[in-house]
Tab-separated table of C-alpha atoms in Angstrom:
chain	number	residue	atom	x	y	z
A	1	MET	CA	16.729	9.535	20.443
A	2	SER	CA	14.922	12.437	22.104
A	3	ASP	CA	13.781	10.536	25.213
A	4	PRO	CA	16.754	10.040	27.588
A	5	ASN	CA	15.301	6.667	28.616
A	6	GLY	CA	13.936	5.750	25.198
A	7	VAL	CA	13.506	2.127	24.166
A	8	MET	CA	13.365	0.733	20.645
A	9	MET	CA	11.534	-2.440	19.664
A	10	GLN	CA	12.348	-4.577	16.651
A	11	PHE	CA	8.760	-5.285	15.669
A	12	PHE	CA	9.332	-8.489	13.687
A	13	HIS	CA	11.405	-11.644	13.518
A	14	TRP	CA	12.447	-13.783	10.565
A	15	TYR	CA	9.546	-16.204	10.864
A	16	ASN	CA	6.550	-13.908	11.252
A	17	PRO	CA	3.714	-15.520	9.250
A	18	ALA	CA	3.611	-14.507	5.572
A	19	ASP	CA	-0.077	-13.620	5.771
A	20	GLY	CA	0.116	-9.848	5.419
A	21	SER	CA	-0.874	-9.239	9.034
A	22	LEU	CA	2.119	-7.466	10.624
A	23	TRP	CA	1.206	-3.873	9.767
A	24	ASN	CA	-2.287	-4.363	11.183
A	25	GLU	CA	-0.787	-6.022	14.256
A	26	LEU	CA	1.331	-2.950	14.952
A	27	LYS	CA	-1.681	-0.698	14.480
A	28	THR	CA	-3.549	-2.770	17.087
A	29	LYS	CA	-0.680	-2.972	19.586
A	30	ALA	CA	0.807	0.529	19.297
A	31	CYS	CA	-1.013	2.010	22.287
A	32	ASP	CA	-0.111	-0.950	24.519
A	33	LEU	CA	3.560	-0.679	23.535
A	34	ALA	CA	3.601	3.040	24.241
A	35	HIS	CA	1.943	2.425	27.607
A	36	VAL	CA	4.666	0.017	28.777
A	37	GLY	CA	7.478	2.346	27.682
A	38	VAL	CA	8.417	1.560	24.075
A	39	THR	CA	9.281	4.871	22.393
A	40	SER	CA	10.250	3.673	18.906
A	41	VAL	CA	9.748	0.690	16.627
A	42	TRP	CA	12.021	-0.643	13.918
A	43	LEU	CA	9.925	-2.187	11.147
A	44	PRO	CA	11.117	-4.704	8.529
A	45	PRO	CA	11.723	-3.659	4.903
A	46	ALA	CA	8.353	-2.537	3.602
A	47	TYR	CA	9.051	-2.794	-0.120
A	48	LYS	CA	8.643	-5.701	-2.536
A	49	GLY	CA	11.304	-8.378	-2.424
A	50	GLN	CA	12.137	-10.983	-5.033
A	51	SER	CA	9.864	-13.531	-3.320
A	52	GLY	CA	6.860	-11.205	-3.301
A	53	GLY	CA	4.455	-11.885	-0.438
A	54	TYR	CA	6.866	-14.354	1.155
A	55	ASP	CA	10.001	-12.199	1.178
A	56	VAL	CA	11.256	-11.073	4.596
A	57	GLY	CA	12.392	-7.932	2.790
A	58	TYR	CA	16.130	-8.285	2.318
A	59	GLY	CA	15.940	-9.693	-1.224
A	60	VAL	CA	15.272	-6.168	-2.533
A	61	TYR	CA	13.344	-5.951	-5.798
A	62	ASP	CA	11.444	-2.652	-6.030
A	63	VAL	CA	11.865	-0.003	-3.347
A	64	TYR	CA	8.935	1.999	-4.762
A	65	ASP	CA	6.499	-0.903	-4.318
A	66	LEU	CA	5.344	-0.778	-0.686
A	67	GLY	CA	2.617	-3.326	-1.359
A	68	GLU	CA	0.830	-1.377	-4.080
A	69	PHE	CA	1.574	-3.172	-7.364
A	70	ASP	CA	1.065	-6.708	-8.669
A	71	GLN	CA	4.707	-7.774	-8.877
A	72	LYS	CA	6.525	-10.976	-7.971
A	73	GLY	CA	3.245	-12.829	-7.558
A	74	SER	CA	1.455	-10.510	-5.155
A	75	VAL	CA	0.290	-6.976	-4.484
A	76	ARG	CA	0.945	-6.990	-0.749
A	77	THR	CA	4.303	-7.722	0.826
A	78	LYS	CA	4.811	-10.328	3.537
A	79	TYR	CA	3.572	-7.747	6.029
A	80	GLY	CA	0.612	-6.146	4.267
A	81	THR	CA	-0.326	-3.441	1.788
A	82	LYS	CA	0.980	0.085	1.391
A	83	GLU	CA	-2.220	1.491	2.891
A	84	GLU	CA	-1.868	-0.772	5.930
A	85	TYR	CA	1.796	0.200	6.316
A	86	ILE	CA	0.994	3.913	6.357
A	87	ALA	CA	-1.940	3.349	8.719
A	88	ALA	CA	0.350	1.440	11.120
A	89	ILE	CA	2.910	4.261	11.056
A	90	GLU	CA	0.206	6.820	11.766
A	91	ALA	CA	-1.173	4.745	14.652
A	92	ALA	CA	2.275	4.323	16.207
A	93	GLN	CA	3.080	8.019	15.888
A	94	ALA	CA	-0.309	8.967	17.337
A	95	ALA	CA	0.594	6.834	20.364
A	96	GLY	CA	3.898	8.706	20.736
A	97	ILE	CA	6.117	6.069	19.117
A	98	HIS	CA	8.761	6.962	16.510
A	99	VAL	CA	8.930	4.657	13.489
A	100	TYR	CA	12.176	3.545	11.836
A	101	ALA	CA	12.140	1.961	8.374
A	102	ASP	CA	14.552	-0.816	7.427
A	103	VAL	CA	16.568	0.056	4.313
A	104	VAL	CA	18.879	-2.142	2.217
A	105	PHE	CA	21.293	-0.081	0.113
A	106	ASN	CA	23.645	-2.954	-0.653
A	107	HIS	CA	21.971	-5.032	-3.351
A	108	MET	CA	18.972	-5.800	-5.560
A	109	MET	CA	17.561	-9.221	-6.514
A	110	GLY	CA	14.931	-10.760	-8.773
A	111	ALA	CA	15.718	-8.900	-12.010
A	112	ASP	CA	13.214	-9.004	-14.856
A	113	GLY	CA	15.685	-9.718	-17.638
A	114	GLU	CA	19.189	-10.898	-18.544
A	115	GLU	CA	21.980	-8.799	-20.039
A	116	GLU	CA	25.388	-9.495	-21.498
A	117	ALA	CA	28.394	-7.690	-20.055
A	118	GLN	CA	32.141	-8.040	-19.610
A	119	ALA	CA	33.311	-9.209	-16.183
A	120	ARG	CA	36.186	-10.977	-14.475
A	121	PRO	CA	35.594	-13.834	-12.000
A	122	MET	CA	37.134	-13.194	-8.580
A	123	ASN	CA	37.765	-15.598	-5.718
A	124	PRO	CA	34.718	-15.455	-3.366
A	125	ASP	CA	37.055	-15.822	-0.378
A	126	ASN	CA	39.596	-13.230	-1.593
A	127	ARG	CA	37.926	-10.600	-3.737
A	128	TYR	CA	41.293	-9.190	-4.867
A	129	GLN	CA	42.310	-12.504	-6.490
A	130	PRO	CA	41.168	-13.113	-10.105
A	131	ILE	CA	40.312	-16.728	-10.917
A	132	GLY	CA	39.842	-16.197	-14.639
A	133	ASP	CA	40.175	-13.725	-17.505
A	134	MET	CA	37.842	-10.907	-18.502
A	135	GLN	CA	34.947	-12.628	-20.270
A	136	THR	CA	31.447	-12.193	-21.609
A	137	VAL	CA	28.878	-13.056	-18.963
A	138	LYS	CA	25.100	-13.340	-19.046
A	139	VAL	CA	23.607	-11.897	-15.888
A	140	TRP	CA	20.225	-11.064	-14.364
A	141	THR	CA	20.646	-7.294	-13.988
A	142	HIS	CA	17.807	-5.655	-15.953
A	143	PHE	CA	15.078	-4.364	-13.641
A	144	THR	CA	12.033	-2.976	-15.503
A	145	PHE	CA	9.333	-3.201	-12.768
A	146	PRO	CA	6.514	-4.041	-15.226
A	147	GLY	CA	3.782	-3.913	-12.598
A	148	ARG	CA	4.598	-0.339	-11.610
A	149	GLN	CA	4.908	0.994	-15.194
A	150	GLY	CA	7.082	3.967	-14.306
A	151	LYS	CA	4.957	5.343	-11.459
A	152	TYR	CA	7.066	7.320	-8.917
A	153	SER	CA	10.256	6.651	-10.942
A	154	ASP	CA	10.878	5.672	-14.574
A	155	LEU	CA	14.442	4.490	-13.950
A	156	GLU	CA	15.272	1.012	-15.214
A	157	TRP	CA	18.309	-0.642	-13.689
A	158	HIS	CA	21.067	-2.211	-15.846
A	159	TRP	CA	24.341	-4.029	-15.287
A	160	TRP	CA	26.286	-0.745	-15.246
A	161	HIS	CA	24.425	0.328	-12.078
A	162	PHE	CA	26.104	-2.567	-10.243
A	163	ASP	CA	29.721	-3.486	-9.656
A	164	ALA	CA	29.416	-7.261	-9.232
A	165	VAL	CA	27.154	-10.320	-9.299
A	166	ASP	CA	27.721	-13.957	-8.348
A	167	TYR	CA	25.924	-15.765	-11.182
A	168	ASN	CA	26.824	-16.163	-14.863
A	169	ALA	CA	24.365	-18.095	-17.031
A	170	TYR	CA	27.224	-18.967	-19.427
A	171	ASN	CA	29.079	-20.784	-16.628
A	172	ASN	CA	26.550	-21.490	-13.920
A	173	ASP	CA	28.743	-24.033	-12.131
A	174	GLN	CA	31.574	-21.631	-11.292
A	175	GLN	CA	31.688	-20.259	-7.767
A	176	ALA	CA	32.846	-16.694	-8.303
A	177	VAL	CA	32.117	-13.025	-7.747
A	178	TYR	CA	32.011	-11.439	-11.202
A	179	LEU	CA	33.455	-7.925	-11.150
A	180	PHE	CA	32.222	-5.920	-14.133
A	181	LYS	CA	34.694	-4.326	-16.541
A	182	ASP	CA	35.969	-0.908	-15.429
A	183	LYS	CA	34.431	-1.414	-11.975
A	184	LYS	CA	36.205	-1.745	-8.649
A	185	PHE	CA	35.153	-2.746	-5.173
A	186	ASP	CA	34.472	0.133	-2.808
A	187	ASN	CA	36.808	1.275	-0.063
A	188	ASN	CA	35.585	1.943	3.473
A	189	VAL	CA	33.935	-1.467	3.740
A	190	ASP	CA	34.731	-4.420	6.000
A	191	LEU	CA	38.057	-6.128	5.244
A	192	GLU	CA	36.786	-9.687	5.577
A	193	LYS	CA	37.389	-11.692	2.354
A	194	GLY	CA	39.919	-9.039	1.344
A	195	VAL	CA	37.166	-6.525	0.684
A	196	PHE	CA	33.576	-7.284	1.721
A	197	ASP	CA	31.817	-4.892	-0.661
A	198	TYR	CA	30.002	-7.760	-2.377
A	199	LEU	CA	27.463	-9.636	-0.235
A	200	MET	CA	24.752	-11.012	-2.532
A	201	GLY	CA	22.572	-10.373	-5.583
A	202	CYS	CA	23.336	-7.391	-7.810
A	203	ASP	CA	25.712	-5.260	-5.758
A	204	LEU	CA	24.969	-1.544	-6.105
A	205	ASP	CA	27.815	0.587	-7.454
A	206	MET	CA	27.842	3.421	-4.940
A	207	GLN	CA	30.301	5.363	-7.127
A	208	HIS	CA	27.831	5.611	-10.012
A	209	PRO	CA	26.131	9.043	-10.194
A	210	GLU	CA	22.797	7.572	-11.338
A	211	VAL	CA	22.781	5.171	-8.394
A	212	LYS	CA	23.496	7.883	-5.843
A	213	ASP	CA	20.885	10.202	-7.363
A	214	ALA	CA	18.314	7.411	-7.514
A	215	LEU	CA	18.790	6.527	-3.848
A	216	LYS	CA	18.526	10.167	-2.806
A	217	HIS	CA	15.352	10.586	-4.849
A	218	TRP	CA	13.901	7.488	-3.192
A	219	GLY	CA	14.819	8.880	0.240
A	220	GLU	CA	12.834	12.046	-0.485
A	221	TRP	CA	9.927	9.999	-1.799
A	222	VAL	CA	9.673	7.521	1.065
A	223	ILE	CA	9.810	10.270	3.714
A	224	ASN	CA	7.096	12.234	1.901
A	225	GLU	CA	4.988	9.152	1.335
A	226	THR	CA	5.191	7.545	4.794
A	227	HIS	CA	6.400	10.285	7.218
A	228	ILE	CA	8.752	7.857	8.958
A	229	ASP	CA	11.063	9.211	11.680
A	230	GLY	CA	14.267	7.363	10.893
A	231	PHE	CA	16.081	4.486	9.242
A	232	ARG	CA	17.773	1.247	10.153
A	233	PHE	CA	20.477	0.602	7.548
A	234	ASP	CA	21.052	-3.056	6.711
A	235	ALA	CA	24.490	-4.567	6.070
A	236	VAL	CA	26.462	-1.319	6.401
A	237	LYS	CA	29.786	-3.130	6.512
A	238	HIS	CA	29.263	-4.015	2.834
A	239	VAL	CA	28.576	-0.411	1.706
A	240	LYS	CA	31.103	2.429	1.491
A	241	ALA	CA	30.698	4.091	4.851
A	242	ASP	CA	30.902	7.679	3.612
A	243	PHE	CA	27.735	7.161	1.551
A	244	PHE	CA	25.525	7.193	4.645
A	245	PRO	CA	26.194	10.706	6.022
A	246	GLU	CA	25.903	12.106	2.491
A	247	TRP	CA	22.526	10.399	1.976
A	248	LEU	CA	21.291	11.318	5.452
A	249	GLN	CA	22.232	14.970	5.046
A	250	HIS	CA	20.287	15.079	1.802
A	251	CYS	CA	17.190	13.533	3.423
A	252	ARG	CA	17.393	15.785	6.453
A	253	GLN	CA	17.633	18.903	4.324
A	254	HIS	CA	14.700	17.748	2.232
A	255	SER	CA	12.474	16.815	5.183
A	256	GLU	CA	13.648	19.632	7.443
A	257	LYS	CA	13.717	17.283	10.418
A	258	ARG	CA	16.383	15.329	12.278
A	259	ILE	CA	16.084	11.885	10.716
A	260	PHE	CA	17.360	9.175	13.092
A	261	ALA	CA	19.714	6.495	11.783
A	262	VAL	CA	21.166	3.249	13.122
A	263	GLY	CA	23.320	0.825	11.150
A	264	GLU	CA	23.804	-2.925	11.296
A	265	TYR	CA	27.556	-3.519	11.261
A	266	TRP	CA	27.465	-7.157	12.290
A	267	SER	CA	30.943	-7.903	13.572
A	268	ASP	CA	32.474	-8.815	16.905
A	269	GLU	CA	35.557	-6.757	15.987
A	270	ILE	CA	35.093	-3.552	17.968
A	271	GLU	CA	37.781	-1.735	15.979
A	272	ALA	CA	35.763	-2.248	12.779
A	273	LEU	CA	32.808	-0.510	14.428
A	274	HIS	CA	35.057	2.338	15.573
A	275	HIS	CA	36.317	2.788	12.005
A	276	PHE	CA	32.758	3.052	10.680
A	277	VAL	CA	31.927	5.609	13.363
A	278	LYS	CA	35.004	7.629	12.426
A	279	VAL	CA	34.230	7.638	8.696
A	280	THR	CA	30.581	8.565	9.253
A	281	GLY	CA	31.443	11.249	11.798
A	282	GLY	CA	29.196	9.651	14.415
A	283	ASP	CA	26.150	10.411	12.281
A	284	VAL	CA	24.869	6.825	12.414
A	285	MET	CA	24.416	4.830	15.609
A	286	LEU	CA	25.357	1.135	15.501
A	287	PHE	CA	23.898	-2.011	16.972
A	288	ASP	CA	26.283	-3.345	19.594
A	289	ALA	CA	27.009	-6.721	17.990
A	290	PRO	CA	30.009	-7.384	20.289
A	291	LEU	CA	27.696	-7.081	23.310
A	292	HIS	CA	25.307	-9.611	21.776
A	293	TYR	CA	28.189	-12.030	21.306
A	294	ASN	CA	29.239	-11.512	24.939
A	295	PHE	CA	25.689	-12.430	25.969
A	296	THR	CA	25.850	-15.560	23.795
A	297	VAL	CA	29.138	-16.692	25.319
A	298	ALA	CA	27.977	-15.903	28.861
A	299	SER	CA	24.738	-17.850	28.389
A	300	ASN	CA	26.599	-20.912	27.151
A	301	ARG	CA	29.352	-20.940	29.771
A	302	GLY	CA	27.090	-20.457	32.787
A	303	CYS	CA	28.986	-20.037	36.034
A	304	ASP	CA	32.301	-20.464	34.185
A	305	TYR	CA	31.828	-17.025	32.629
A	306	ASP	CA	33.282	-14.016	34.457
A	307	LEU	CA	30.432	-11.487	34.588
A	308	ARG	CA	32.908	-8.688	35.259
A	309	GLN	CA	33.848	-8.982	31.565
A	310	ILE	CA	30.324	-8.690	30.149
A	311	PHE	CA	30.951	-5.193	28.732
A	312	ASP	CA	34.541	-5.788	27.580
A	313	ASP	CA	35.225	-4.709	23.985
A	314	THR	CA	31.664	-3.453	23.468
A	315	LEU	CA	30.428	-0.290	21.819
A	316	VAL	CA	28.254	0.648	24.790
A	317	LYS	CA	31.345	0.705	27.003
A	318	GLN	CA	33.628	2.531	24.571
A	319	GLN	CA	31.207	4.827	22.692
A	320	PRO	CA	27.957	4.731	24.698
A	321	ALA	CA	26.300	7.651	22.899
A	322	LEU	CA	26.367	5.707	19.618
A	323	ALA	CA	25.421	2.227	20.846
A	324	VAL	CA	22.062	0.583	20.262
A	325	THR	CA	22.168	-2.349	22.650
A	326	LEU	CA	20.361	-5.598	21.928
A	327	VAL	CA	20.014	-9.171	23.140
A	328	ASP	CA	18.932	-10.894	19.910
A	329	ASN	CA	17.619	-10.109	16.442
A	330	HIS	CA	16.220	-11.747	13.309
A	331	ASP	CA	19.663	-12.769	12.017
A	332	SER	CA	20.944	-14.284	15.251
A	333	GLN	CA	17.774	-16.228	16.154
A	334	PRO	CA	17.852	-20.040	15.875
A	335	LEU	CA	18.193	-21.485	12.328
A	336	GLN	CA	19.210	-18.174	10.796
A	337	ALA	CA	22.420	-17.303	8.913
A	338	LEU	CA	24.156	-15.617	11.855
A	339	GLU	CA	22.678	-17.910	14.506
A	340	SER	CA	24.276	-17.144	17.856
A	341	VAL	CA	21.800	-18.145	20.512
A	342	VAL	CA	21.475	-16.379	23.844
A	343	GLU	CA	20.129	-19.203	26.006
A	344	PRO	CA	16.673	-18.603	27.593
A	345	TRP	CA	17.915	-18.647	31.193
A	346	PHE	CA	20.245	-15.721	30.490
A	347	LYS	CA	17.836	-13.506	28.577
A	348	PRO	CA	16.318	-11.872	31.707
A	349	LEU	CA	19.863	-11.056	32.858
A	350	ALA	CA	20.753	-9.648	29.439
A	351	TYR	CA	17.628	-7.490	29.278
A	352	ALA	CA	18.399	-6.128	32.737
A	353	LEU	CA	21.880	-5.239	31.471
A	354	ILE	CA	20.539	-3.196	28.538
A	355	LEU	CA	17.311	-1.767	29.999
A	356	LEU	CA	18.303	-0.811	33.543
A	357	ARG	CA	21.659	0.873	33.009
A	358	ARG	CA	22.564	4.420	32.049
A	359	ASP	CA	24.310	3.871	28.716
A	360	GLY	CA	23.029	2.776	25.322
A	361	TYR	CA	19.750	2.931	23.428
A	362	PRO	CA	18.211	-0.501	24.126
A	363	CYS	CA	16.312	-2.519	21.526
A	364	ILE	CA	13.818	-5.246	22.458
A	365	PHE	CA	13.370	-8.185	20.064
A	366	TYR	CA	9.832	-9.134	19.007
A	367	ALA	CA	10.413	-12.865	19.542
A	368	ASP	CA	11.778	-12.288	23.052
A	369	TYR	CA	8.762	-10.163	23.938
A	370	TYR	CA	5.918	-12.123	22.391
A	371	GLY	CA	7.590	-15.517	22.009
A	372	ALA	CA	7.823	-17.428	18.718
A	373	HIS	CA	7.197	-20.873	17.279
A	374	TYR	CA	8.424	-21.968	13.857
A	375	GLN	CA	10.029	-24.754	11.831
A	376	ASP	CA	12.921	-24.608	9.384
A	377	LYS	CA	15.982	-26.499	8.237
A	378	GLY	CA	19.218	-26.202	10.144
A	379	ARG	CA	22.699	-25.955	8.672
A	380	ASP	CA	22.861	-29.767	8.688
A	381	GLY	CA	19.838	-29.982	6.394
A	382	ASN	CA	17.580	-31.467	9.041
A	383	ASP	CA	14.199	-30.026	10.048
A	384	TYR	CA	13.865	-28.389	13.457
A	385	GLU	CA	10.949	-27.058	15.465
A	386	ILE	CA	11.814	-23.977	17.506
A	387	TRP	CA	10.005	-22.519	20.506
A	388	LEU	CA	11.201	-19.157	21.828
A	389	ASP	CA	9.967	-18.146	25.269
A	390	SER	CA	8.074	-14.935	25.877
A	391	HIS	CA	9.789	-12.702	28.440
A	392	GLN	CA	7.105	-10.026	28.221
A	393	TRP	CA	6.116	-10.038	31.884
A	394	LEU	CA	9.666	-9.389	33.092
A	395	ILE	CA	10.559	-6.989	30.269
A	396	ASP	CA	7.476	-4.930	31.158
A	397	LYS	CA	8.702	-4.780	34.766
A	398	PHE	CA	12.098	-3.578	33.558
A	399	LEU	CA	10.486	-0.986	31.282
A	400	ALA	CA	8.390	0.393	34.132
A	401	ALA	CA	11.454	0.672	36.361
A	402	ARG	CA	13.458	2.271	33.543
A	403	ARG	CA	10.774	4.899	33.049
A	404	THR	CA	10.352	5.618	36.775
A	405	TYR	CA	13.663	5.001	38.567
A	406	ALA	CA	16.577	4.559	36.114
A	407	TYR	CA	17.977	8.084	36.471
A	408	GLY	CA	20.875	9.855	38.114
A	409	ASP	CA	24.281	8.565	39.095
A	410	GLN	CA	25.106	4.921	38.523
A	411	TYR	CA	27.372	2.990	40.876
A	412	ASP	CA	28.779	-0.313	39.619
A	413	TYR	CA	29.700	-3.224	41.883
A	414	PHE	CA	31.429	-5.511	39.402
A	415	ASP	CA	33.636	-7.139	42.013
A	416	HIS	CA	32.791	-10.845	41.748
A	417	ALA	CA	33.053	-13.222	38.777
A	418	ASN	CA	29.582	-14.690	39.324
A	419	CYS	CA	27.661	-11.858	40.950
A	420	ILE	CA	27.562	-8.247	39.788
A	421	ALA	CA	25.320	-5.351	40.733
A	422	TRP	CA	24.675	-1.675	40.191
A	423	SER	CA	22.529	1.058	41.680
A	424	ARG	CA	20.933	4.195	40.295
A	425	LEU	CA	20.472	7.072	42.734
A	426	GLY	CA	17.618	8.829	40.932
A	427	ASP	CA	17.369	12.592	40.438
A	428	GLN	CA	15.190	15.461	41.591
A	429	ASP	CA	12.386	14.587	39.177
A	430	HIS	CA	12.745	10.818	39.611
A	431	PRO	CA	13.595	10.144	43.272
A	432	GLY	CA	13.961	6.797	45.000
A	433	GLY	CA	16.756	5.069	43.148
A	434	MET	CA	16.993	1.368	42.378
A	435	ALA	CA	19.328	-1.593	42.734
A	436	VAL	CA	19.962	-4.554	40.410
A	437	VAL	CA	21.732	-7.773	41.363
A	438	ILE	CA	22.672	-10.488	38.835
A	439	SER	CA	24.161	-13.942	39.364
A	440	ASN	CA	25.209	-16.619	36.889
A	441	GLY	CA	26.161	-18.961	39.721
A	442	ASP	CA	24.911	-19.394	43.285
A	443	ALA	CA	22.503	-17.036	45.009
A	444	GLY	CA	24.176	-13.657	45.365
A	445	ARG	CA	24.040	-10.644	47.658
A	446	LYS	CA	25.596	-7.199	47.513
A	447	TRP	CA	25.932	-4.273	49.891
A	448	LEU	CA	24.798	-1.326	47.756
A	449	GLU	CA	24.222	2.389	48.083
A	450	VAL	CA	20.926	3.662	46.658
A	451	GLY	CA	21.049	7.109	48.254
A	452	ASN	CA	17.674	6.855	49.949
A	453	PRO	CA	17.945	6.413	53.755
A	454	LEU	CA	15.465	4.374	55.779
A	455	GLN	CA	13.518	3.371	52.684
A	456	THR	CA	12.004	-0.051	52.120
A	457	TYR	CA	12.762	-1.692	48.751
A	458	VAL	CA	11.021	-4.630	47.072
A	459	ASP	CA	12.113	-6.966	44.298
A	460	VAL	CA	9.617	-6.345	41.511
A	461	THR	CA	10.737	-9.485	39.686
A	462	GLU	CA	9.085	-11.299	42.644
A	463	HIS	CA	12.056	-13.652	42.883
A	464	ILE	CA	12.826	-12.475	46.434
A	465	PRO	CA	9.655	-12.011	48.564
A	466	GLU	CA	11.253	-10.320	51.585
A	467	PRO	CA	11.651	-6.500	51.444
A	468	VAL	CA	14.882	-4.712	52.354
A	469	THR	CA	15.242	-1.427	54.282
A	470	THR	CA	18.218	0.891	53.851
A	471	ASN	CA	20.205	2.285	56.789
A	472	GLU	CA	20.621	5.950	57.678
A	473	GLU	CA	23.287	6.371	54.986
A	474	GLY	CA	21.116	4.877	52.244
A	475	TRP	CA	22.866	1.486	52.065
A	476	ALA	CA	21.433	-2.034	52.281
A	477	GLU	CA	22.184	-5.630	51.364
A	478	PHE	CA	20.317	-6.653	48.228
A	479	CYS	CA	20.224	-10.207	46.899
A	480	CYS	CA	19.160	-12.427	44.005
A	481	LYS	CA	18.587	-16.132	43.416
A	482	ALA	CA	21.036	-18.450	41.669
A	483	GLY	CA	21.324	-17.850	37.921
A	484	SER	CA	18.878	-14.985	38.137
A	485	VAL	CA	18.283	-11.244	38.403
A	486	SER	CA	16.487	-9.169	41.009
A	487	MET	CA	15.507	-5.532	40.593
A	488	TRP	CA	14.847	-3.554	43.754
A	489	VAL	CA	12.773	-0.360	43.775
A	490	PRO	CA	11.108	1.684	46.546
A	491	GLN	CA	8.079	0.028	48.019
A	492	PRO	CA	4.925	1.831	46.818
C-alpha cells in the first residue's frame, strides 16, 4: 500500500449476476471510485471455474482460461471475457487505482477424466485418523483442458499432482478424505480437524516439484498478460504458509516490481493469524477476520456490548501494519458458507471504525456500497430473499474525511461501554483535525481535543445539525445520536 490513507474495495459479492457484466461495470465506474478515494480494487477470480459462466471463481478449473476458450459450457466467465478483464484493469489503473487479482492455490475442480490410484480414507473430522485400508480408488483428477489445446501451457494434471480428494467412484457413499499413497498432509496449515490442508476438490500437493513450478510459471504469465498490481490469496489457512513468500519472491523478481499480497486466513483465533505472519515473514497482509467477528457480535448485542472491547484480540490492534480491515465480504454475507451478519444499523459504525482511524488498510465491500438483492436457500433448505442496504452516501463522506483530515496523532477516548470516541489532530499538510463519536446505546457526548483552537466543526453525517466551536486550547464537546455515529470536521 503506497498511499498512507489508501482504501481497497472488494469489487464483487457472491450473488453478482452471472451475465458477464462485472468487468465492464468496473471499467465504467473506475473514475468515480478513484474520485471518492478508492485506491485499489480486489477483483474475483478471473479464470474459468468448473461451472463455467456461472462459477463465482473458487471452483478452479483452468487458471489459463481468463474467458478466452470454450470450456465448461462457455467462453466468458461469470464476469466477462479476457479482453473485457484486461480493459477493466487498464481503465482502473488509468484512474490511479491498483488492481489485485484473486488467486486460489488450494484446489482444482471439474476434471475432464477419471483415474485409478491408491489411497487411504481418512476421517473428515480428524485427518490423522484412518477409517479404512489403502485401496484402489477411482477419482476425477485428470485435467486435459480440451478447449485450450495446450495454449500457454501444455501441462496436464494427474492424481499425483494432488495429495487428497473427497470422492471415490468405487465407494461413492463413504464420507472420507482420500489421502493418496505416499502423500502426506502439509505442515504449516490450520490445525482445525487435526490438519486442515484438505478443503475441497483436488487438493494441490504443494510439495510436488511440478506443482510448484507450474504455479510459478502461471504467476509469470498472469502478470505479463494482465499487468495486475497484486494478489488476494484465497484460503491460505489450507495451504502450507511458507509457499507464499517463495511464490511471491519469484513473481517479484520476474516482474521487477513490488507485487502486493493479502491473504484470507478466515479464523477468529488471533494466534493462528500470528503464526501465519511469522512463517511468511510478514510478506503477506491478512484480512482481520477477528475484527469482523467483533463487529458481528457487537451488532447483535446492541447496547449490551462493551464498545471498549471492539478491537480486543484483533490483528489491527496487535499487528496494524499487516491488517486489512473489513466489515463484511462474500463469504460472510447472508446465506453464504461463513455467514456472520453485521446488522445494518451497525455498519455505519463499523465503517467509521475502519475508515477513520490511523491503523489498518481498510476494505469496502461491494454489497455494502452499492446494496444487493438476491435469493438463495438457507442452511435449513428454505428459500430466502435478501436485501442489503446501500451505505454509499455515508461511506463516501467517510472517504472524503479520510482523504482530507485523517492524519496526525490519534487520541482515543474509549472510556464508556456504550460511547467511544477518537480525534485526529491533522498534520502540516492536512490541518484541521477531526473527531468521531460512536454510540451503541443512548445519545452520547464526549469532551475531545482536536488541536485546533476557536474552530467551528460540523457533523458531515448530518445527524447533528448544530455546529460546535472549540475553546482556546482546541477542545470541545462533540456528540452523536443513539445507536449512531457522528464525524466532525472543520466547517468549510
